[in-house]
Structures are given as C-alpha cells and as structure tokens.
Coordinates of C-alpha atoms and ligand atoms in Angstrom, one line a residue:
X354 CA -30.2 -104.8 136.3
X355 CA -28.1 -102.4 133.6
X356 CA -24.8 -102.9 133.4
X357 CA -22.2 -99.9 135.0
X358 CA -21.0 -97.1 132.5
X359 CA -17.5 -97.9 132.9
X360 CA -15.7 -100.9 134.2
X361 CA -15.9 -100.8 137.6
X362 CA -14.5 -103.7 139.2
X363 CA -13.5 -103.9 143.0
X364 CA -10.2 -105.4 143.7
X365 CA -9.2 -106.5 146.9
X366 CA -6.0 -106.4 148.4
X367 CA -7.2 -107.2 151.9
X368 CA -8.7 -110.2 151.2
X369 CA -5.5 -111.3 149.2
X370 CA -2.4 -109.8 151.1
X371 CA -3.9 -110.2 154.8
X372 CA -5.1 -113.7 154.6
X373 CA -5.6 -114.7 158.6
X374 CA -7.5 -111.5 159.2
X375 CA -11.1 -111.8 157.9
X376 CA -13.9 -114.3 157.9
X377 CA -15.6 -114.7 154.3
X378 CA -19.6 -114.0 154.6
X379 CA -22.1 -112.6 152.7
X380 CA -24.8 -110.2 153.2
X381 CA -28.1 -110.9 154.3
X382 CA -31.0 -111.6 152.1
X383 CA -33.2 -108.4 152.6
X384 CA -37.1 -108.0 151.4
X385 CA -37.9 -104.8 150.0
X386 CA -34.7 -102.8 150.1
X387 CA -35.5 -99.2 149.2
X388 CA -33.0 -96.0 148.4
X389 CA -33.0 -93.5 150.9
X390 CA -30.1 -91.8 150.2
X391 CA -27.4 -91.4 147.1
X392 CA -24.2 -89.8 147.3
X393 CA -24.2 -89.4 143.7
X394 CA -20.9 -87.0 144.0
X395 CA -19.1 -89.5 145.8
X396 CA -19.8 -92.1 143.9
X397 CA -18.6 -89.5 141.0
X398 CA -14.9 -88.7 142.4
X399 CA -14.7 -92.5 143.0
X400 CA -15.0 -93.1 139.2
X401 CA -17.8 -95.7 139.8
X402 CA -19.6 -95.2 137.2
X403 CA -22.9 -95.9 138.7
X404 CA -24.8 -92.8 136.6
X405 CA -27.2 -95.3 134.4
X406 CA -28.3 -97.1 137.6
X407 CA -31.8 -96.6 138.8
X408 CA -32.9 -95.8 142.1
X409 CA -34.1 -99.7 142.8
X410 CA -30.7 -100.9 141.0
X411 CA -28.7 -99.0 143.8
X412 CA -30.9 -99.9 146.4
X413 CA -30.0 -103.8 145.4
X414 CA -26.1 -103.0 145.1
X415 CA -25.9 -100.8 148.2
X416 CA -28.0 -103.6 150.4
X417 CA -25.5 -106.3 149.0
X418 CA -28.7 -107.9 147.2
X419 CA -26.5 -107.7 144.0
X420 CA -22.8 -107.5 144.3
X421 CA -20.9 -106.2 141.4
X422 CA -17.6 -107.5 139.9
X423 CA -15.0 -108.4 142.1
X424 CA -16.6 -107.8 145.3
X425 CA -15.6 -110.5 147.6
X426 CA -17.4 -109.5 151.1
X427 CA -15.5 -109.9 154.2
X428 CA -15.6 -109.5 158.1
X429 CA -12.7 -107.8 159.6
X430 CA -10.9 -109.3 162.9
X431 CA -10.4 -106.8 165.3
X432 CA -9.8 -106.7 169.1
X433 CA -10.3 -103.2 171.2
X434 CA -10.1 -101.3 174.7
X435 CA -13.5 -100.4 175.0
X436 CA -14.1 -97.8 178.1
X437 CA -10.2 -99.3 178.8
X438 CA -11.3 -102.9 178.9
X439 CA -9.6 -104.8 176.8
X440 CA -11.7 -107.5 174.5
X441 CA -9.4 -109.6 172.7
X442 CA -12.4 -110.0 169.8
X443 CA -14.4 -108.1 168.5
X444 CA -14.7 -107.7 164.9
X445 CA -17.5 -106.3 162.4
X446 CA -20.4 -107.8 163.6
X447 CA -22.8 -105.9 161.8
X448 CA -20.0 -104.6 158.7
X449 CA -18.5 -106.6 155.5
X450 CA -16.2 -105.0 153.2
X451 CA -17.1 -106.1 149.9
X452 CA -14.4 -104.7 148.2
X453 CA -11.6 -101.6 147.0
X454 CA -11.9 -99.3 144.5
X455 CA -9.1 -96.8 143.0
X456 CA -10.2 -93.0 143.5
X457 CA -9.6 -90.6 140.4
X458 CA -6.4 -89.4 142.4
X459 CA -5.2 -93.0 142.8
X460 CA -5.9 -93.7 145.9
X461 CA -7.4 -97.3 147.5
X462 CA -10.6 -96.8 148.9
X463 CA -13.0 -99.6 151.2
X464 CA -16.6 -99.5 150.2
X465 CA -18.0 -101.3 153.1
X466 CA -22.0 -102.3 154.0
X467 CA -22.9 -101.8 157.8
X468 CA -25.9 -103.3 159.0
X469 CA -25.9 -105.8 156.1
X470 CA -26.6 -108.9 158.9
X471 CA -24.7 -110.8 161.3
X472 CA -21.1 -112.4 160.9
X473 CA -18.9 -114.5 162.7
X474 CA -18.3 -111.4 164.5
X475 CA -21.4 -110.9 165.8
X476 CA -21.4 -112.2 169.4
X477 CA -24.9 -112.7 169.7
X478 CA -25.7 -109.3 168.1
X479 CA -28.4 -109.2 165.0
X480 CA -26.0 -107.8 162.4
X481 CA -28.3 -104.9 161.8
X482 CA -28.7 -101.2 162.2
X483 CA -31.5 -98.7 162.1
X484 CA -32.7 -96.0 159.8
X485 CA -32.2 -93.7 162.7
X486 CA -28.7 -94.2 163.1
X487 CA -27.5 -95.2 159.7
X488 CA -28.5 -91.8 158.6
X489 CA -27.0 -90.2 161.1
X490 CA -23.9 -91.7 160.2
X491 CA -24.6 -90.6 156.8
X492 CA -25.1 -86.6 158.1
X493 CA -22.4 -86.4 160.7
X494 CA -20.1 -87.7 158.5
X495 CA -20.6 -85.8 155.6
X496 CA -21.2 -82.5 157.7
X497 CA -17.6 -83.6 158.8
X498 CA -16.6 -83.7 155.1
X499 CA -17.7 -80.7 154.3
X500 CA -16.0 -79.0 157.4
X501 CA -12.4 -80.1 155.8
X502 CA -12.2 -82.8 158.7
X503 CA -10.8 -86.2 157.2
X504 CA -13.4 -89.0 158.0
X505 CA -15.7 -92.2 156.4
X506 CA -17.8 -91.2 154.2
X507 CA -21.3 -92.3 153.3
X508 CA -22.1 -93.7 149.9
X509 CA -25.8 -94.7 150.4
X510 CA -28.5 -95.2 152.7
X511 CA -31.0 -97.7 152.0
X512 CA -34.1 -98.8 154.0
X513 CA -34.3 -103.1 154.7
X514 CA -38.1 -102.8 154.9
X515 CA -38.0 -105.0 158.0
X516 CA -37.4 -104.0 161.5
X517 CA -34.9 -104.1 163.9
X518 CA -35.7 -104.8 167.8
X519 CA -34.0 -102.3 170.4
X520 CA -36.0 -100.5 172.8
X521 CA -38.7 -100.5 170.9
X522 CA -39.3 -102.0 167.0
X523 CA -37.4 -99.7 164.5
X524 CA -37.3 -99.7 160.6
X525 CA -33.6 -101.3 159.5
X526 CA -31.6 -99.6 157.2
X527 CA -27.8 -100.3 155.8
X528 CA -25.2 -97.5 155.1
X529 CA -22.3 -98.7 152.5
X530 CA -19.6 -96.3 153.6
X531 CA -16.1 -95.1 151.9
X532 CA -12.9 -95.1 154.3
X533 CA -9.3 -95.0 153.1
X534 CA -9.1 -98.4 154.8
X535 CA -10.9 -99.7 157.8
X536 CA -7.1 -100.8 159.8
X537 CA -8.1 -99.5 163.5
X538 CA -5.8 -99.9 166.8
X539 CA -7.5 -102.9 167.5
X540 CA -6.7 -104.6 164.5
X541 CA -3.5 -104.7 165.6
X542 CA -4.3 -105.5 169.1
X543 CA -6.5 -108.8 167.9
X544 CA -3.0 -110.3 166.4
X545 CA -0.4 -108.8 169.3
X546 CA -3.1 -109.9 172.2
X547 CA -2.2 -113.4 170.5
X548 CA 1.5 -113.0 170.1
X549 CA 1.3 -113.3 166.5
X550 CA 4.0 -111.2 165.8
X551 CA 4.1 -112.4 162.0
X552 CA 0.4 -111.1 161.8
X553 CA 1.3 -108.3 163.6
X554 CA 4.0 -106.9 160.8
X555 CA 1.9 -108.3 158.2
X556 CA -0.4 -105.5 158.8
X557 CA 2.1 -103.1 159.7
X558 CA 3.5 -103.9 156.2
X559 CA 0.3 -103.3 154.4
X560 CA -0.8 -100.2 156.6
X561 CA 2.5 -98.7 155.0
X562 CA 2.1 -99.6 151.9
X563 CA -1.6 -98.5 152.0
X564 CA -1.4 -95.1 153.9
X565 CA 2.2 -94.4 154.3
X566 CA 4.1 -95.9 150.8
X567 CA 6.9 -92.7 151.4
X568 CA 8.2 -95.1 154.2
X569 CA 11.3 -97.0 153.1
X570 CA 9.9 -100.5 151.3
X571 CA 13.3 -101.7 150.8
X572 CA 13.4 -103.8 153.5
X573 CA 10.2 -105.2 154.4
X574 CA 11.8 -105.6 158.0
X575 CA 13.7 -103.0 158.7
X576 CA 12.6 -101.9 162.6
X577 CA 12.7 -98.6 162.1
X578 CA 10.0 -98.2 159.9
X579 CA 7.5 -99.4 162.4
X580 CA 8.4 -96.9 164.1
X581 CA 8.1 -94.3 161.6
X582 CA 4.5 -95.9 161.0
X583 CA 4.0 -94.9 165.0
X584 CA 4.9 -91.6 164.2
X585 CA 2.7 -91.3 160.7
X586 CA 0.2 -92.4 162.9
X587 CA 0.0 -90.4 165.8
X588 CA 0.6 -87.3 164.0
X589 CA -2.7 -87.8 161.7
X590 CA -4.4 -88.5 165.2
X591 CA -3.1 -85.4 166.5
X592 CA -4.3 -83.7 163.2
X593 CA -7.2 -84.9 163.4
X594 CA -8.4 -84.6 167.2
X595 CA -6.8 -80.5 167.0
X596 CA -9.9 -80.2 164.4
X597 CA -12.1 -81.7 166.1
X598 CA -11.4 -79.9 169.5
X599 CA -11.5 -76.7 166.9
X600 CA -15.1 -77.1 166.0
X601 CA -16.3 -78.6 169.0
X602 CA -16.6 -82.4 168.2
X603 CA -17.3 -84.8 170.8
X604 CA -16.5 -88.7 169.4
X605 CA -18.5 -90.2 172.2
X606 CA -16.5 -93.7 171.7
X607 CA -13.0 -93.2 171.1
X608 CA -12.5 -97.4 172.2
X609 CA -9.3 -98.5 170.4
X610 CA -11.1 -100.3 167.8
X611 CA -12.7 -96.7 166.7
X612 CA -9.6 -95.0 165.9
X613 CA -8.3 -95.8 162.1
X614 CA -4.8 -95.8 161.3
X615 CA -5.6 -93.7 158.7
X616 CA -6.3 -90.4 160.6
X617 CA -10.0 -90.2 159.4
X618 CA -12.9 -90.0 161.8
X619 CA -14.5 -93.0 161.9
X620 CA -18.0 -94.5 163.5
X621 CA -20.3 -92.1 164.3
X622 CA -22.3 -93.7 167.3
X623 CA -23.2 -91.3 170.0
X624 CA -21.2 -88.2 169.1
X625 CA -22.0 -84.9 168.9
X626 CA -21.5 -81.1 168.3
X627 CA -21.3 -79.0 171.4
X628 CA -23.5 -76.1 171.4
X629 CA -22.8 -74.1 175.2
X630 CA -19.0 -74.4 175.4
X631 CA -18.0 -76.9 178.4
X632 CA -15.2 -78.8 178.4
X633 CA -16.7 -81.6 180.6
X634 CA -19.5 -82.1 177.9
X635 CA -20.4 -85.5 177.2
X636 CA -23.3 -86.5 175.4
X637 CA -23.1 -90.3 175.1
X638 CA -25.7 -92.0 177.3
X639 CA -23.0 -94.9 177.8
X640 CA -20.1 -93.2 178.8
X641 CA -20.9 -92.7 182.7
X642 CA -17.4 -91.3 183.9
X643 CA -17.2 -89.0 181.6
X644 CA -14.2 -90.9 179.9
X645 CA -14.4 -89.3 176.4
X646 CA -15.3 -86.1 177.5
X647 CA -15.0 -83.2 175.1
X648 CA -11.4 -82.0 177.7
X649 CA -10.6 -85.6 177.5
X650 CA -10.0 -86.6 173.8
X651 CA -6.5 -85.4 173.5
X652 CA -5.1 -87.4 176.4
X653 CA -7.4 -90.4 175.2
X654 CA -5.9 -90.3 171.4
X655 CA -2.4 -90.3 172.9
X656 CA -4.0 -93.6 175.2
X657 CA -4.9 -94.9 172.4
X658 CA -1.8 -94.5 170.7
X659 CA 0.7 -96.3 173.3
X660 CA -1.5 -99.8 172.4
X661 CA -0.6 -99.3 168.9
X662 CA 3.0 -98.5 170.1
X663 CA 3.0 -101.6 172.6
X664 CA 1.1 -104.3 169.5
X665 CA 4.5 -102.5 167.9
X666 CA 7.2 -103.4 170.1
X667 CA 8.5 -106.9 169.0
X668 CA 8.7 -105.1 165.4
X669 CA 10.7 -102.8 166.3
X670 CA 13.1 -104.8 168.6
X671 CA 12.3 -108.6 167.8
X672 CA 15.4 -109.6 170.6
X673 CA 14.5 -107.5 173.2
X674 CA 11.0 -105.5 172.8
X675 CA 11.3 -103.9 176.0
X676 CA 14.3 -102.3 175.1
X677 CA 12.4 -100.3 172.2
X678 CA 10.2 -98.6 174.9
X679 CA 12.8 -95.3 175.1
X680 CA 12.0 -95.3 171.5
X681 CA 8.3 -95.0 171.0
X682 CA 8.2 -93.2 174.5
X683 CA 9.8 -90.4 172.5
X684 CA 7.0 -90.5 169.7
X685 CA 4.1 -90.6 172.2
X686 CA 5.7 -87.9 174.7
X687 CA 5.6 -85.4 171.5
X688 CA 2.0 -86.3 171.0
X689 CA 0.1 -83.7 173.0
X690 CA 3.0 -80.8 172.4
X691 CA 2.6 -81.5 168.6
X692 CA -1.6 -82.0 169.0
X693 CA -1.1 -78.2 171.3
X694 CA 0.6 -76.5 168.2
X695 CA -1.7 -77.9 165.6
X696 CA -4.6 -77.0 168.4
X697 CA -3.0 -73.3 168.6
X698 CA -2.7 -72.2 165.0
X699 CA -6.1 -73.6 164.3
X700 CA -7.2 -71.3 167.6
X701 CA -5.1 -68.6 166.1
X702 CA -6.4 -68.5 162.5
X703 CA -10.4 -68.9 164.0
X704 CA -9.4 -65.3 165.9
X705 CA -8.2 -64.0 162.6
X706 CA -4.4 -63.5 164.1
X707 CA -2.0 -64.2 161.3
X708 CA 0.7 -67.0 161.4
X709 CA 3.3 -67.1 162.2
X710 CA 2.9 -64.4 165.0
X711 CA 5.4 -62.9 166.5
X712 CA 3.9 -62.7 170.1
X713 CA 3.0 -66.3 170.5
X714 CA 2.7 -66.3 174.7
X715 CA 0.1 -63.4 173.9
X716 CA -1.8 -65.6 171.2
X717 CA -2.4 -67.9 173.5
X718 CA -3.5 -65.9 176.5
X719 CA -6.0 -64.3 174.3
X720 CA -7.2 -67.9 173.4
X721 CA -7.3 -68.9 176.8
X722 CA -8.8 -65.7 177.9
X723 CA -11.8 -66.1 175.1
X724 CA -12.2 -69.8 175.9
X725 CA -12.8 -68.9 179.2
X726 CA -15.1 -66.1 178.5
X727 CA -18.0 -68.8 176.7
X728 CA -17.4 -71.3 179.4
X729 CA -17.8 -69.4 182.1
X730 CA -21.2 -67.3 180.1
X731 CA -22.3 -70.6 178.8
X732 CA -21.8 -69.3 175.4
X733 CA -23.1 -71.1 172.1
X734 CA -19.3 -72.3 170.6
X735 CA -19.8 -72.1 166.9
X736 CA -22.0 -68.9 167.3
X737 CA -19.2 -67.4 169.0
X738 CA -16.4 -67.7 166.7
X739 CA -19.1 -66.9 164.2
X740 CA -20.0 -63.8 165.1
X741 CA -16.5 -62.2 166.4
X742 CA -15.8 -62.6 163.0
X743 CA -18.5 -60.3 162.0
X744 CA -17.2 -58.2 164.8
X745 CA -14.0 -57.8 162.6
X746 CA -16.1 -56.2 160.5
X747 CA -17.6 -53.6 163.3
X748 CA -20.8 -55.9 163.8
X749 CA -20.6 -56.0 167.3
X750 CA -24.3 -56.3 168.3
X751 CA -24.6 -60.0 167.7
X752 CA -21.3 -61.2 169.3
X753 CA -23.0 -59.2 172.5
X754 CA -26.2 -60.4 171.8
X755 CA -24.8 -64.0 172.8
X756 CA -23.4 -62.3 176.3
X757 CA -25.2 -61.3 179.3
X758 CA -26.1 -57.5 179.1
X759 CA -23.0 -55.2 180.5
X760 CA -18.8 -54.6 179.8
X761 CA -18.1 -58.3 180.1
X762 CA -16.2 -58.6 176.6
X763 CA -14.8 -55.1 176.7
X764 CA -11.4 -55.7 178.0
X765 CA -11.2 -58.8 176.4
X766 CA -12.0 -57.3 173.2
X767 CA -9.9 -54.3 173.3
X768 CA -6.8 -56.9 173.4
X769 CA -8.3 -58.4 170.6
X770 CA -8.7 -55.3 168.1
X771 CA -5.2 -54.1 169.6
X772 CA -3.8 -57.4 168.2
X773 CA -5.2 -57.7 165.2
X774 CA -4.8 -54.2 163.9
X775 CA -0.8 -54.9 163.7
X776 CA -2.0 -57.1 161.3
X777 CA -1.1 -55.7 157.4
X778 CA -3.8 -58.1 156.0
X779 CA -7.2 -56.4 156.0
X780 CA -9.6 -59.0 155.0
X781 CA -9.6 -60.6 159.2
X782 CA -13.3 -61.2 159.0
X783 CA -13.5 -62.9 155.4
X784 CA -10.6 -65.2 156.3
X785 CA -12.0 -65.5 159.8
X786 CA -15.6 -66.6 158.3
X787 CA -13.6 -69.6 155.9
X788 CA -12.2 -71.7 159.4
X789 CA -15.3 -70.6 161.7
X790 CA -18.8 -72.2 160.3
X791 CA -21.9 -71.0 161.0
X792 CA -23.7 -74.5 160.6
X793 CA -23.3 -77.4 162.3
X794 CA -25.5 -80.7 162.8
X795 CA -27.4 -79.1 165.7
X796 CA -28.3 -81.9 167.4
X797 CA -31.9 -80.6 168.1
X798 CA -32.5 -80.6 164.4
X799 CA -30.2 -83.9 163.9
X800 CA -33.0 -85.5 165.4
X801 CA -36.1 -84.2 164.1
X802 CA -34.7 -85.0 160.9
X803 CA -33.6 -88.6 162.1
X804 CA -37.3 -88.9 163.8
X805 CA -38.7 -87.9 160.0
X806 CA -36.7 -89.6 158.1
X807 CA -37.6 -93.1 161.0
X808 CA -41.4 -92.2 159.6
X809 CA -41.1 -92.3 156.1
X810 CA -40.2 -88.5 156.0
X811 CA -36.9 -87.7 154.5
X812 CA -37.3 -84.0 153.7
X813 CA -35.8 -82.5 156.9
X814 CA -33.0 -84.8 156.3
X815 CA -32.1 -83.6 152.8
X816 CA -33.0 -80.3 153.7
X817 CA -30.5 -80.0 156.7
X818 CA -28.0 -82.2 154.5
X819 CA -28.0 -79.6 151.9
X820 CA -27.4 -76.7 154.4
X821 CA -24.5 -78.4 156.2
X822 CA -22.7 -79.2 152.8
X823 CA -21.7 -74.9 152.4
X824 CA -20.8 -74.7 156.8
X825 CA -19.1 -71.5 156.1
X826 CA -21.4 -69.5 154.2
X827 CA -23.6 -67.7 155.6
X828 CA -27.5 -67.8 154.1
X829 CA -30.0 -65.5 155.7
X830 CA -32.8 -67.6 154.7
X831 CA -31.5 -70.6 156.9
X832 CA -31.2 -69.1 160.4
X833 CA -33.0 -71.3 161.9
X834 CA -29.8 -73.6 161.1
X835 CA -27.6 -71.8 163.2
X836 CA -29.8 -71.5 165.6
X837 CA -29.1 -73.4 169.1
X838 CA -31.6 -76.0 170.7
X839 CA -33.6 -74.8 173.5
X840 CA -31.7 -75.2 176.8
X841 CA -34.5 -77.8 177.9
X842 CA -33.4 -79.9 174.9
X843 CA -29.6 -79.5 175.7
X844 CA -30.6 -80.5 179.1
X845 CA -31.8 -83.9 178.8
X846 CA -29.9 -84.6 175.5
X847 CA -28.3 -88.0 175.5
X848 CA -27.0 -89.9 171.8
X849 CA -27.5 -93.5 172.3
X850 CA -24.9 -96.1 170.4
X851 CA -28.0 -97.3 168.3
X852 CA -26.4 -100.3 167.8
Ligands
LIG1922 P1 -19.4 -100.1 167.7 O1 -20.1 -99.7 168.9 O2 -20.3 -99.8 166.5 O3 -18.1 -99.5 167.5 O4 -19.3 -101.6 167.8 C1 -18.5 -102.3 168.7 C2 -18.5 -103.8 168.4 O5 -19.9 -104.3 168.5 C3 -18.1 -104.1 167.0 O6 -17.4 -105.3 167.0 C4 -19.4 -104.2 166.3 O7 -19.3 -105.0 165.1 C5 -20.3 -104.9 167.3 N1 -21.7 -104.6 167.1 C6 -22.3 -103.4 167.3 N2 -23.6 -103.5 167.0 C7 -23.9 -104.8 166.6 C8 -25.0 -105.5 166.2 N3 -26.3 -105.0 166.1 N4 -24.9 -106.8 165.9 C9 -23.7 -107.4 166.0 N5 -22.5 -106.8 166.4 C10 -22.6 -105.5 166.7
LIG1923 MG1 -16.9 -99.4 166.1

C-alpha cells in the first residue's frame, strides 16, 4: 500500500483521557473487501490526505484490514433506555473507533468502522451489517448534510464479500463514519447506573472540553458547569429536533443511547422522510406504540434529556443530589418553549414571513392553519412548502395541483399574500426556495437504490446521491426525484433496524 500525502496520524484522546470506558479490539479479518463508496470531499475538509490511495487501498483502510498511524481501535461502553427500558449495557457491538483526527477548522473528529465484527459488546450479535443498510446510512446521512442539519457523516462504504444472515442471506458491508464524537446519553447512564460518580464527571469533563471548551475549565469541579453542559446540551437537541420536525424527519429510534451530546443526528436505522403530512407517522417496523412518532420527538428529546440531567445530579450537588433537582428542572422545563421558538422561526422563514415579525400570534395561526390544511388533504410535505414558494412567485397551479379540485386554499391563501405583502423584501419566493427543498431521500427510491446497490448495482445509488447533495435547487430534468411514492408503497412501507 502507498503511503498518505500528508502526515495523517490519528490521535486519540478517548482512548487516553477516558480510560475505564472502552474495551480494546480489533476489526475482523474480511476476504475480499471491495469500495463501494468514497467520500472523497470529506475525506478532503478532514485534511486526510488520502488522494494517492487507490480504490483497493481504501477498501483495506476503510474495512480495518490496514489501520493507519495511530489508530488504536476501540469499543465504546454505553448503557441506554431503549423503547424506555433501561439496559444497563450495551455498547458498540458491531462499531470500533479507531481513532481522531483534527478537521481543517480545528476541530476533533471520530472516524469510526460499523459493522467491522463483533466486540465485547456484542451480546450474542455477529458484529456485522449489510450493504443494504450501511448505504443507507451513508444516503440519509449525507442527504441530512446537505440539508444544513448537523449529523454523522459517512466516509466510506465498502462491501465484506461475505454475507450476513438476517431474514434471509445478505451481502455485508462496513461504513467508517465521521461524528464530532460518539458521547451519547447512555454513556453517561452506563457509569451513573453504576454509581460511578468519578466516571460519571470524567466524561462530563471531557464532553466539555470536547464540545463545549467556552465552559469555565478553571475548576475541573465546579458544579455549575455540569449544569451549564445540561443546558449546552439540550439546546443543541432542541436545535436539532426543530430541524428535523421542519423537514419532516422521523428518527425511528430515538433510545437514549442514539442521542449524541453533540447535537448531531446520529444512527440512521429505521428513519425516514415523511411524504403525506401526519403527525402520527411512524415508519419503524419495531416501534409498535408509536413511541417515536413524527408528533412525538420533541417530548421524547426532552425525555431523553432528564437521564442526562439525573446521570448529572451527584455532579452538580455531590452532598445532597436531590437538592439539585429545582436546578436542572429549570433547564429541562425551558426545553420544549426554547425547541417551540426555534420550531417557529424555522416555520416562519419556510412561509417566506420575515423575522422578527411584528404580529407573532398571527405567524403562528397561519402556521397552524397551513399545517392543518396538508394533514387534513393528506398533502405531500416537502412538495408543499415547495411549491407555495413558487406561489410567491404567482405559480399557483402546482401548489393546487397537490389539493383536491375547489376553494380549499383560498381563504387560507388570501391571509398569506395579505401578510407577506407588508413585507419590504421582494425576493419571498427565492429566500423561500433556500429553507424549503425540493429533494428528499424518498423512501420509494431509497430503496430501489438500496435493492441495486444489494445486487451489485450502484448507479441508482450514486445517481440519487448526487441529486440529494443540491436539495434546494430545483432541476427540471430530475422530477422524478421530487416525485412522491405511489400511495400503495406509502401504505405498506415499513424501515427495518437492519441490524
Ligand atoms: P442500534 O439499534 O444500532 O442503535 O444498536 C443498539 C445496540 O445493539 C448497540 O449496542 C449495538 O452495538 C447493538 N447491535 C446492533 N446490531 C448488532 C449486531 N449485528 N451485532 C452486535 N451488536 C449489535
Ligand atoms: Mg445505536
């Protein structure tokens, strides 16, 4: 194998500050690993200097056949409320770290293998993970990207050229991904649920140093900061859940061990893009009550958040934890207010209404009023936003064209065009058109291109890849992109963990 361009050498501050947290492994041996997928851009703005590599040189890096300097693979302890049972230990059972790398702007970034083989983790699990859903990790996730939505990224793809048993025999594949850092709730909750409250600040400690350095480090144990942590926290969460409620997001998994300290997205299992607005919608063939609901994922982020507050308690007030409750009640009771005004301006800026406005209560009635108007017609979500925005521009006929026939968006419309033309700024449907994308990962096309790429055929993959990397412009050549799924699809359409 050639030698990188430049110097890059992983360093890894896990694996030296957090000592008790990890269990050493390596990945599995592999036979014929092959390169499905490069994100050549990524691995750019990461400075990895991977350009002289060939295809079968990146296939051995990115299957952990060949580690490169410094990489010292790792599982990561973690515990997690799953569907709101607690398991005191789970862990990555199918992930290693192998290492951190600097990004060009400074910041510390995991590269991580998942599906690279079983761990210590692995509770009887094979380790592995399937081409099927390794790309769609890979797509989601960088459709998310390319949204503006902070998540994991994918670095690679690459086939195992064995197979992996679930239903039915299905090629393997492992995705190395890129995440800020892999902390979730439930690595906190794997050292609280063991009252090690050492272990506990440890990582509070290094989640501050990693995501949140602005936080006072003159005292490593100064309570307060844990609970400005708490707050750094659950306003990313609320950041990030008001996005995805904006374009219509559904998780599918939000357990406690899915949600990252650091405010990105992270594992894509059974998510997926609504198409017909309904709040109810749930996709995930696992989540029988409905628990992570589209309505729902607000009210679960802030659930979520109280066990991070509660693994935080003893920091905060070591003599008498209880007696810190008042304080991070106050943090958590501002969660869904603070998530509600993120939500709103986001609502306000997809309807083209300028911010600040000065007629808020009338904002949101028009929101509320619109919302209403696609649940109750069944209306395709990201078409709808779409295409009011070409309404701003007099285009009328393809909002309607999403409507049954007759007056139903008259009223509603007239309040609209009443609003905005108080507005001094005359470009509405432009700015409109840069927060309301017109390409999604359809999920009827997410997996034709997942059953291709599980045959050998990656072209739909790229092809839809490529599409989803411009959302917000608009390319008359690609309508079948924007296109919903046929209702008989959306009616039986269940995403499975693929685990
Ligand atoms: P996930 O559903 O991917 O969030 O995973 C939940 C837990 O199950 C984590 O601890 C994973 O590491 C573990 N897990 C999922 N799939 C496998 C697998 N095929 N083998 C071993 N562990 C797994
Ligand atoms: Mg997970």
């Amino acid at each position: 194998m050639q030698e990188p361009t430049a110097p890059f050498c992983f360093s890894n501050s896990y694996a030296e500050e957090l000592l008790d947290f990890y269990v050493e492994c390596q990945p599995m041996a592999v036979q014929e690993p092959e390169l499905l997928q490069f994100n050549a851009s990524l691995a750019t703005e990461l400075g990895l200097g991977l350009e002289a590599l060939v295809s079968q040189d990146l296939a051995q890096v990115f299957s952990g056949q060949t580690l490169l300097d410094g990489s010292r693979p790792l599982a990561q302890a973690y515990a997690g409320h799953q569907f709101g049972g607690f398991s005191p230990q789970l862990g990555d059972g199918r992930g290693l770290l192998l290492g951190e790398v600097a990004g060009s702007n400074g910041d510390r970034r995991d590269i991580a293998l998942k599906g690279s083989g079983p761990t210590a983790f692995s509770r009887g699990g094979d380790g592995k993970a399937a081409v099927g859903a390794v790309l769609r990790e890979y797509l989601i996730g960088e459709a998310m990207h390319c949204l503006g939505i902070p998540t994991t990224r994918a670095l690679a793809a690459v086939a195992t050229g064995e197979l992996v048993y679930r239903e039915r025999p299905l090629p393997g594949a492992i995705l190395t991904r890129v995440a800020a850092s892999h902390i979730r709730v439930g690595t906190f909750q794997f050292f609280a649920a063991r009252q090690r409250w050492d272990q506990v600040r440890q990582l509070a400690n290094y989640a501050i140093e990693r995501h949140d350095p602005q936080i006072s480090a003159d005292n490593d144990n100064d309570p307060d900061r844990y609970l400005a942590l708490l707050q750094e926290v659950s306003e990313r969460q609320a950041a990030l859940i008001a996005n995805w409620m904006l374009v219509g997001f559904i998780h599918g998994v939000m357990n406690t061990d899915n949600m990252a300290i650091s405010g990105e997205t992270i594992d894509y299992g059974p998510c997926a893009y609504m198409e017909s607005f309904s709040p109810d919608a749930v996709f995930s063939s696992i989540d029988q009550q409905g628990r992570y609901a589209y309505k729902n994922q607000p009210q679960i982020a802030q659930w979520n958040l109280t066990r991070l507050a509660e693994t935080l308690l003893p920091l905060i007030d070591e003599d008498d934890p209880e007696g810190a409750v008042p304080k991070v009640e106050a943090i958590l009771n501002d969660f869904i207010p603070h998530y509600e005004k993120l939500w709103l301006a986001g609502a306000q800026n997809k309807l083209g209404l300028e911010n600040p406005s000065s007629d808020i209560d009338g904002d949101k009635l028009l929101v509320k009023d619109w919302l209403n108007l696609l649940k109750v017609h069944s209306v395709d979500y990201t078409l709808a936003w779409r295409r009011l925005a070409d309404a701003a521009d007099g285009n009328l006929q393809k909002l309607e064209a999403l409507f049954p026939a007759g007056d139903i968006l008259a009223d509603w419309l007239a309040r609209w065009h009443q609003r905005t033309a108080q507005q001094s700024a005359s470009d509405t449907a432009e700015r409109m058109r840069s927060v309301n994308p017109i390409y999604i990962p359809r999920n009827h096309l997410v997996e034709e291109a997942l059953d291709a790429a599980s045959e050998g055929d990656l072209a739909p993959f790229e092809e839809l890849l490529a599409v989803l990397k411009t959302p917000f412009e608009e390319r008359p050549t690609l309508s079948r992109y924007a296109t919903p799924a046929p209702k008989e699809f959306m009616d039986q359409y269940e995403t499975f963990c693929g685990t």
